[in-house]
GROMACS .gro file of N, CA and C in nm:
model
  369
    1GLN      N    1   7.671   0.770   7.351
    1GLN     CA    2   7.561   0.762   7.447
    1GLN      C    3   7.436   0.825   7.386
    2VAL      N    4   7.322   0.768   7.415
    2VAL     CA    5   7.194   0.817   7.365
    2VAL      C    6   7.111   0.863   7.484
    3GLN      N    7   7.053   0.979   7.473
    3GLN     CA    8   6.965   1.032   7.577
    3GLN      C    9   6.823   1.043   7.523
    4LEU      N   10   6.728   1.004   7.604
    4LEU     CA   11   6.587   1.011   7.568
    4LEU      C   12   6.511   1.091   7.674
    5VAL      N   13   6.426   1.182   7.629
    5VAL     CA   14   6.347   1.263   7.720
    5VAL      C   15   6.202   1.260   7.675
    6GLU      N   16   6.115   1.209   7.762
    6GLU     CA   17   5.972   1.205   7.733
    6GLU      C   18   5.905   1.333   7.780
    7SER      N   19   5.797   1.368   7.712
    7SER     CA   20   5.715   1.482   7.753
    7SER      C   21   5.572   1.460   7.702
    8GLY      N   22   5.481   1.540   7.756
    8GLY     CA   23   5.344   1.536   7.707
    8GLY      C   24   5.245   1.466   7.798
    9GLY      N   25   5.294   1.408   7.907
    9GLY     CA   26   5.202   1.342   7.998
    9GLY      C   27   5.115   1.441   8.072
   10GLY      N   28   5.015   1.387   8.141
   10GLY     CA   29   4.925   1.474   8.216
   10GLY      C   30   4.800   1.401   8.258
   11LEU      N   31   4.703   1.479   8.300
   11LEU     CA   32   4.574   1.426   8.345
   11LEU      C   33   4.470   1.449   8.235
   12VAL      N   34   4.396   1.345   8.201
   12VAL     CA   35   4.295   1.354   8.097
   12VAL      C   36   4.175   1.270   8.137
   13GLN      N   37   4.058   1.309   8.092
   13GLN     CA   38   3.938   1.231   8.120
   13GLN      C   39   3.930   1.111   8.027
   14ALA      N   40   3.863   1.008   8.072
   14ALA     CA   41   3.840   0.890   7.990
   14ALA      C   42   3.775   0.931   7.858
   15GLY      N   43   3.823   0.871   7.750
   15GLY     CA   44   3.776   0.907   7.617
   15GLY      C   45   3.856   1.015   7.550
   16GLY      N   46   3.943   1.079   7.626
   16GLY     CA   47   4.023   1.187   7.572
   16GLY      C   48   4.149   1.138   7.504
   17SER      N   49   4.232   1.233   7.464
   17SER     CA   50   4.354   1.204   7.390
   17SER      C   51   4.473   1.277   7.450
   18LEU      N   52   4.589   1.218   7.430
   18LEU     CA   53   4.716   1.282   7.465
   18LEU      C   54   4.819   1.241   7.361
   19ARG      N   55   4.917   1.327   7.339
   19ARG     CA   56   5.029   1.290   7.255
   19ARG      C   57   5.158   1.304   7.334
   20LEU      N   58   5.227   1.193   7.348
   20LEU     CA   59   5.357   1.193   7.414
   20LEU      C   60   5.467   1.210   7.309
   21SER      N   61   5.575   1.274   7.351
   21SER     CA   62   5.691   1.291   7.266
   21SER      C   63   5.812   1.229   7.333
   22CYS      N   64   5.902   1.178   7.252
   22CYS     CA   65   6.028   1.123   7.300
   22CYS      C   66   6.139   1.187   7.216
   23ALA      N   67   6.211   1.279   7.276
   23ALA     CA   68   6.321   1.347   7.209
   23ALA      C   69   6.449   1.268   7.231
   24VAL      N   70   6.517   1.237   7.123
   24VAL     CA   71   6.636   1.153   7.129
   24VAL      C   72   6.758   1.232   7.085
   25SER      N   73   6.866   1.224   7.160
   25SER     CA   74   6.988   1.295   7.125
   25SER      C   75   7.108   1.206   7.151
   26GLY      N   76   7.219   1.241   7.089
   26GLY     CA   77   7.344   1.175   7.120
   26GLY      C   78   7.403   1.093   7.008
   27ARG      N   79   7.321   1.037   6.923
   27ARG     CA   80   7.372   0.956   6.812
   27ARG      C   81   7.283   0.981   6.690
   28THR      N   82   7.311   0.912   6.583
   28THR     CA   83   7.231   0.927   6.463
   28THR      C   84   7.096   0.862   6.486
   29PHE      N   85   6.998   0.946   6.512
   29PHE     CA   86   6.866   0.900   6.554
   29PHE      C   87   6.804   0.804   6.454
   30SER      N   88   6.824   0.829   6.327
   30SER     CA   89   6.753   0.751   6.226
   30SER      C   90   6.797   0.605   6.223
   31TYR      N   91   6.905   0.570   6.291
   31TYR     CA   92   6.950   0.432   6.295
   31TYR      C   93   6.884   0.353   6.409
   32TYR      N   94   6.803   0.419   6.490
   32TYR     CA   95   6.751   0.357   6.611
   32TYR      C   96   6.603   0.323   6.601
   33ALA      N   97   6.570   0.201   6.643
   33ALA     CA   98   6.431   0.167   6.668
   33ALA      C   99   6.392   0.223   6.805
   34VAL      N  100   6.269   0.266   6.818
   34VAL     CA  101   6.221   0.326   6.943
   34VAL      C  102   6.091   0.261   6.985
   35ALA      N  103   6.079   0.236   7.112
   35ALA     CA  104   5.957   0.174   7.166
   35ALA      C  105   5.902   0.257   7.281
   36TRP      N  106   5.778   0.233   7.309
   36TRP     CA  107   5.712   0.288   7.428
   36TRP      C  108   5.672   0.173   7.519
   37PHE      N  109   5.695   0.195   7.647
   37PHE     CA  110   5.654   0.103   7.752
   37PHE      C  111   5.574   0.181   7.855
   38ARG      N  112   5.502   0.111   7.938
   38ARG     CA  113   5.433   0.177   8.048
   38ARG      C  114   5.437   0.090   8.172
   39GLN      N  115   5.430   0.158   8.285
   39GLN     CA  116   5.433   0.088   8.413
   39GLN      C  117   5.332   0.151   8.506
   40ALA      N  118   5.229   0.076   8.537
   40ALA     CA  119   5.130   0.122   8.633
   40ALA      C  120   5.180   0.096   8.774
   41SER      N  121   5.127   0.167   8.869
   41SER     CA  122   5.171   0.153   9.008
   41SER      C  123   5.154   0.009   9.055
   42GLY      N  124   5.261  -0.049   9.107
   42GLY     CA  125   5.255  -0.184   9.160
   42GLY      C  126   5.261  -0.294   9.056
   43GLU      N  127   5.281  -0.256   8.930
   43GLU     CA  128   5.285  -0.356   8.823
   43GLU      C  129   5.420  -0.353   8.751
   44GLU      N  130   5.443  -0.457   8.673
   44GLU     CA  131   5.564  -0.462   8.592
   44GLU      C  132   5.551  -0.371   8.471
   45ARG      N  133   5.664  -0.329   8.419
   45ARG     CA  134   5.665  -0.249   8.298
   45ARG      C  135   5.621  -0.334   8.180
   46LYS      N  136   5.536  -0.278   8.095
   46LYS     CA  137   5.480  -0.352   7.982
   46LYS      C  138   5.505  -0.280   7.851
   47PHE      N  139   5.522  -0.357   7.748
   47PHE     CA  140   5.541  -0.305   7.612
   47PHE      C  141   5.411  -0.244   7.562
   48VAL      N  142   5.422  -0.125   7.502
   48VAL     CA  143   5.306  -0.058   7.443
   48VAL      C  144   5.312  -0.066   7.291
   49GLY      N  145   5.425  -0.029   7.235
   49GLY     CA  146   5.440  -0.031   7.091
   49GLY      C  147   5.579   0.011   7.051
   50ALA      N  148   5.611  -0.008   6.924
   50ALA     CA  149   5.745   0.025   6.876
   50ALA      C  150   5.740   0.066   6.729
   51ILE      N  151   5.845   0.134   6.688
   51ILE     CA  152   5.857   0.178   6.549
   51ILE      C  153   5.999   0.154   6.503
   52ASN      N  154   6.014   0.109   6.379
   52ASN     CA  155   6.150   0.081   6.332
   52ASN      C  156   6.218   0.210   6.290
   53TRP      N  157   6.342   0.199   6.243
   53TRP     CA  158   6.423   0.318   6.217
   53TRP      C  159   6.362   0.407   6.109
   54SER      N  160   6.296   0.348   6.011
   54SER     CA  161   6.244   0.426   5.899
   54SER      C  162   6.103   0.478   5.925
   55GLY      N  163   6.035   0.418   6.021
   55GLY     CA  164   5.896   0.454   6.046
   55GLY      C  165   5.797   0.374   5.965
   56ARG      N  166   5.848   0.284   5.881
   56ARG     CA  167   5.758   0.208   5.794
   56ARG      C  168   5.699   0.086   5.863
   57SER      N  169   5.755   0.050   5.976
   57SER     CA  170   5.707  -0.069   6.047
   57SER      C  171   5.677  -0.034   6.192
   58THR      N  172   5.561  -0.077   6.239
   58THR     CA  173   5.522  -0.056   6.378
   58THR      C  174   5.466  -0.185   6.436
   59ASP      N  175   5.464  -0.189   6.567
   59ASP     CA  176   5.409  -0.304   6.637
   59ASP      C  177   5.342  -0.251   6.763
   60TYR      N  178   5.230  -0.311   6.801
   60TYR     CA  179   5.154  -0.263   6.916
   60TYR      C  180   5.109  -0.378   7.005
   61ALA      N  181   5.098  -0.349   7.132
   61ALA     CA  182   5.035  -0.443   7.223
   61ALA      C  183   4.887  -0.450   7.192
   62ASP      N  184   4.828  -0.567   7.213
   62ASP     CA  185   4.685  -0.585   7.182
   62ASP      C  186   4.598  -0.484   7.258
   63SER      N  187   4.641  -0.447   7.376
   63SER     CA  188   4.559  -0.360   7.461
   63SER      C  189   4.546  -0.218   7.406
   64VAL      N  190   4.633  -0.180   7.313
   64VAL     CA  191   4.629  -0.044   7.261
   64VAL      C  192   4.604  -0.037   7.111
   65LYS      N  193   4.598  -0.151   7.046
   65LYS     CA  194   4.577  -0.151   6.901
   65LYS      C  195   4.447  -0.080   6.864
   66GLY      N  196   4.456   0.005   6.764
   66GLY     CA  197   4.340   0.080   6.720
   66GLY      C  198   4.317   0.208   6.797
   67ARG      N  199   4.387   0.226   6.909
   67ARG     CA  200   4.373   0.349   6.989
   67ARG      C  201   4.501   0.431   6.992
   68PHE      N  202   4.614   0.365   6.992
   68PHE     CA  203   4.744   0.433   7.000
   68PHE      C  204   4.815   0.423   6.866
   69THR      N  205   4.889   0.528   6.832
   69THR     CA  206   4.967   0.531   6.710
   69THR      C  207   5.106   0.587   6.737
   70ILE      N  208   5.207   0.516   6.691
   70ILE     CA  209   5.345   0.562   6.705
   70ILE      C  210   5.392   0.615   6.570
   71SER      N  211   5.459   0.729   6.574
   71SER     CA  212   5.517   0.787   6.453
   71SER      C  213   5.651   0.849   6.490
   72ARG      N  214   5.727   0.884   6.390
   72ARG     CA  215   5.856   0.946   6.417
   72ARG      C  216   5.887   1.052   6.312
   73ASP      N  217   5.962   1.152   6.354
   73ASP     CA  218   6.011   1.257   6.266
   73ASP      C  219   6.163   1.257   6.281
   74ASN      N  220   6.231   1.194   6.188
   74ASN     CA  221   6.376   1.181   6.200
   74ASN      C  222   6.446   1.316   6.187
   75ALA      N  223   6.384   1.410   6.121
   75ALA     CA  224   6.444   1.543   6.110
   75ALA      C  225   6.443   1.616   6.245
   76LYS      N  226   6.349   1.579   6.330
   76LYS     CA  227   6.338   1.641   6.462
   76LYS      C  228   6.388   1.550   6.573
   77ASN      N  229   6.439   1.434   6.537
   77ASN     CA  230   6.489   1.337   6.637
   77ASN      C  231   6.384   1.308   6.743
   78THR      N  232   6.261   1.289   6.699
   78THR     CA  233   6.151   1.273   6.794
   78THR      C  234   6.058   1.160   6.750
   79VAL      N  235   6.013   1.085   6.848
   79VAL     CA  236   5.911   0.982   6.828
   79VAL      C  237   5.789   1.022   6.908
   80TYR      N  238   5.673   0.997   6.851
   80TYR     CA  239   5.547   1.036   6.914
   80TYR      C  240   5.462   0.914   6.946
   81LEU      N  241   5.384   0.927   7.051
   81LEU     CA  242   5.283   0.827   7.085
   81LEU      C  243   5.150   0.900   7.096
   82GLN      N  244   5.067   0.886   6.994
   82GLN     CA  245   4.934   0.946   6.995
   82GLN      C  246   4.839   0.849   7.062
   83MET      N  247   4.776   0.893   7.169
   83MET     CA  248   4.688   0.806   7.246
   83MET      C  249   4.547   0.862   7.241
   84ASN      N  250   4.457   0.786   7.181
   84ASN     CA  251   4.317   0.825   7.169
   84ASN      C  252   4.228   0.729   7.247
   85SER      N  253   4.107   0.771   7.271
   85SER     CA  254   4.009   0.687   7.344
   85SER      C  255   4.069   0.631   7.472
   86LEU      N  256   4.131   0.717   7.548
   86LEU     CA  257   4.201   0.673   7.668
   86LEU      C  258   4.104   0.618   7.772
   87LYS      N  259   4.154   0.518   7.843
   87LYS     CA  260   4.077   0.449   7.946
   87LYS      C  261   4.150   0.464   8.080
   88PRO      N  262   4.079   0.453   8.190
   88PRO     CA  263   4.147   0.460   8.321
   88PRO      C  264   4.259   0.357   8.334
   89GLU      N  265   4.245   0.243   8.270
   89GLU     CA  266   4.350   0.141   8.278
   89GLU      C  267   4.475   0.177   8.198
   90ASP      N  268   4.471   0.286   8.124
   90ASP     CA  269   4.591   0.336   8.057
   90ASP      C  270   4.678   0.420   8.150
   91THR      N  271   4.628   0.446   8.270
   91THR     CA  272   4.705   0.525   8.366
   91THR      C  273   4.835   0.454   8.400
   92ALA      N  274   4.946   0.524   8.382
   92ALA     CA  275   5.079   0.465   8.405
   92ALA      C  276   5.185   0.570   8.381
   93ALA      N  277   5.307   0.537   8.421
   93ALA     CA  278   5.424   0.611   8.375
   93ALA      C  279   5.464   0.553   8.240
   94TYR      N  280   5.484   0.640   8.144
   94TYR     CA  281   5.518   0.596   8.008
   94TYR      C  282   5.665   0.627   7.981
   95TYR      N  283   5.734   0.528   7.929
   95TYR     CA  284   5.876   0.539   7.901
   95TYR      C  285   5.904   0.512   7.753
   96CYS      N  286   5.998   0.586   7.696
   96CYS     CA  287   6.046   0.548   7.565
   96CYS      C  288   6.184   0.484   7.579
   97ALA      N  289   6.215   0.399   7.484
   97ALA     CA  290   6.340   0.325   7.485
   97ALA      C  291   6.390   0.313   7.342
   98ALA      N  292   6.521   0.299   7.327
   98ALA     CA  293   6.581   0.294   7.193
   98ALA      C  294   6.687   0.187   7.185
   99LYS      N  295   6.704   0.138   7.062
   99LYS     CA  296   6.810   0.042   7.035
   99LYS      C  297   6.856   0.061   6.891
  100TYR      N  298   6.987   0.058   6.871
  100TYR     CA  299   7.043   0.064   6.737
  100TYR      C  300   7.007  -0.067   6.668
  101SER      N  301   6.917  -0.058   6.567
  101SER     CA  302   6.866  -0.181   6.508
  101SER      C  303   6.799  -0.151   6.375
  102GLY      N  304   6.812  -0.245   6.281
  102GLY     CA  305   6.745  -0.232   6.153
  102GLY      C  306   6.603  -0.287   6.156
  103ARG      N  307   6.568  -0.354   6.264
  103ARG     CA  308   6.435  -0.412   6.277
  103ARG      C  309   6.377  -0.367   6.410
  104ILE      N  310   6.254  -0.404   6.439
  104ILE     CA  311   6.196  -0.377   6.571
  104ILE      C  312   6.248  -0.482   6.668
  105PRO      N  313   6.320  -0.441   6.770
  105PRO     CA  314   6.376  -0.538   6.865
  105PRO      C  315   6.270  -0.603   6.952
  106GLY      N  316   6.307  -0.710   7.016
  106GLY     CA  317   6.219  -0.768   7.118
  106GLY      C  318   6.211  -0.676   7.238
  107PRO      N  319   6.106  -0.689   7.318
  107PRO     CA  320   6.085  -0.596   7.430
  107PRO      C  321   6.200  -0.591   7.529
  108ASN      N  322   6.278  -0.696   7.539
  108ASN     CA  323   6.386  -0.699   7.636
  108ASN      C  324   6.520  -0.654   7.579
  109GLU      N  325   6.522  -0.610   7.455
  109GLU     CA  326   6.648  -0.578   7.388
  109GLU      C  327   6.688  -0.431   7.394
  110TYR      N  328   6.598  -0.345   7.439
  110TYR     CA  329   6.628  -0.202   7.436
  110TYR      C  330   6.732  -0.167   7.542
  111ASN      N  331   6.826  -0.082   7.505
  111ASN     CA  332   6.934  -0.053   7.598
  111ASN      C  333   6.946   0.094   7.636
  112TYR      N  334   6.862   0.181   7.583
  112TYR     CA  335   6.860   0.321   7.625
  112TYR      C  336   6.717   0.355   7.666
  113TRP      N  337   6.705   0.424   7.779
  113TRP     CA  338   6.574   0.451   7.836
  113TRP      C  339   6.563   0.597   7.881
  114GLY      N  340   6.442   0.649   7.870
  114GLY     CA  341   6.413   0.779   7.926
  114GLY      C  342   6.367   0.767   8.070
  115GLN      N  343   6.337   0.881   8.130
  115GLN     CA  344   6.298   0.886   8.271
  115GLN      C  345   6.148   0.869   8.292
  116GLY      N  346   6.071   0.880   8.188
  116GLY     CA  347   5.927   0.857   8.199
  116GLY      C  348   5.845   0.983   8.213
  117THR      N  349   5.719   0.972   8.174
  117THR     CA  350   5.622   1.079   8.192
  117THR      C  351   5.491   1.016   8.236
  118GLN      N  352   5.426   1.079   8.332
  118GLN     CA  353   5.305   1.020   8.392
  118GLN      C  354   5.181   1.056   8.311
  119VAL      N  355   5.101   0.955   8.287
  119VAL     CA  356   4.970   0.974   8.224
  119VAL      C  357   4.864   0.923   8.322
  120THR      N  358   4.769   1.008   8.354
  120THR     CA  359   4.660   0.970   8.443
  120THR      C  360   4.527   0.993   8.373
  121VAL      N  361   4.447   0.888   8.365
  121VAL     CA  362   4.317   0.895   8.298
  121VAL      C  363   4.208   0.881   8.404
  122SER      N  364   4.128   0.983   8.418
  122SER     CA  365   4.022   0.981   8.519
  122SER      C  366   3.893   0.929   8.457
  123SER      N  367   3.815   0.862   8.540
  123SER     CA  368   3.688   0.804   8.492
  123SER      C  369   3.573   0.901   8.506
   0.00000   0.00000   0.00000
């Protein structure tokens, strides 16, 4: 079993930055691809970005490209989501998800999920 715990959410003004963390435990972390998703109130959960097991490959939604960066530290079993130039439309609950995979999985393929952390961007 794999457990994921997000942290780092909070309230920030538009234009500001936040860094979310996703701590992963339970299995050999370095074998897992990890993604970030977000869900705004009343909306469906959406893909934000993902990183492969080695950290050499990433993928991002168009809405966050150039502003968000995903990285991972396999020694710390942690994946990070650095969010810069935040906008009010980035307000959402952010979730990390993992899948045992050698590549970046499709958005519907992740089978382990965290409980989420709230990010609120004020205008």
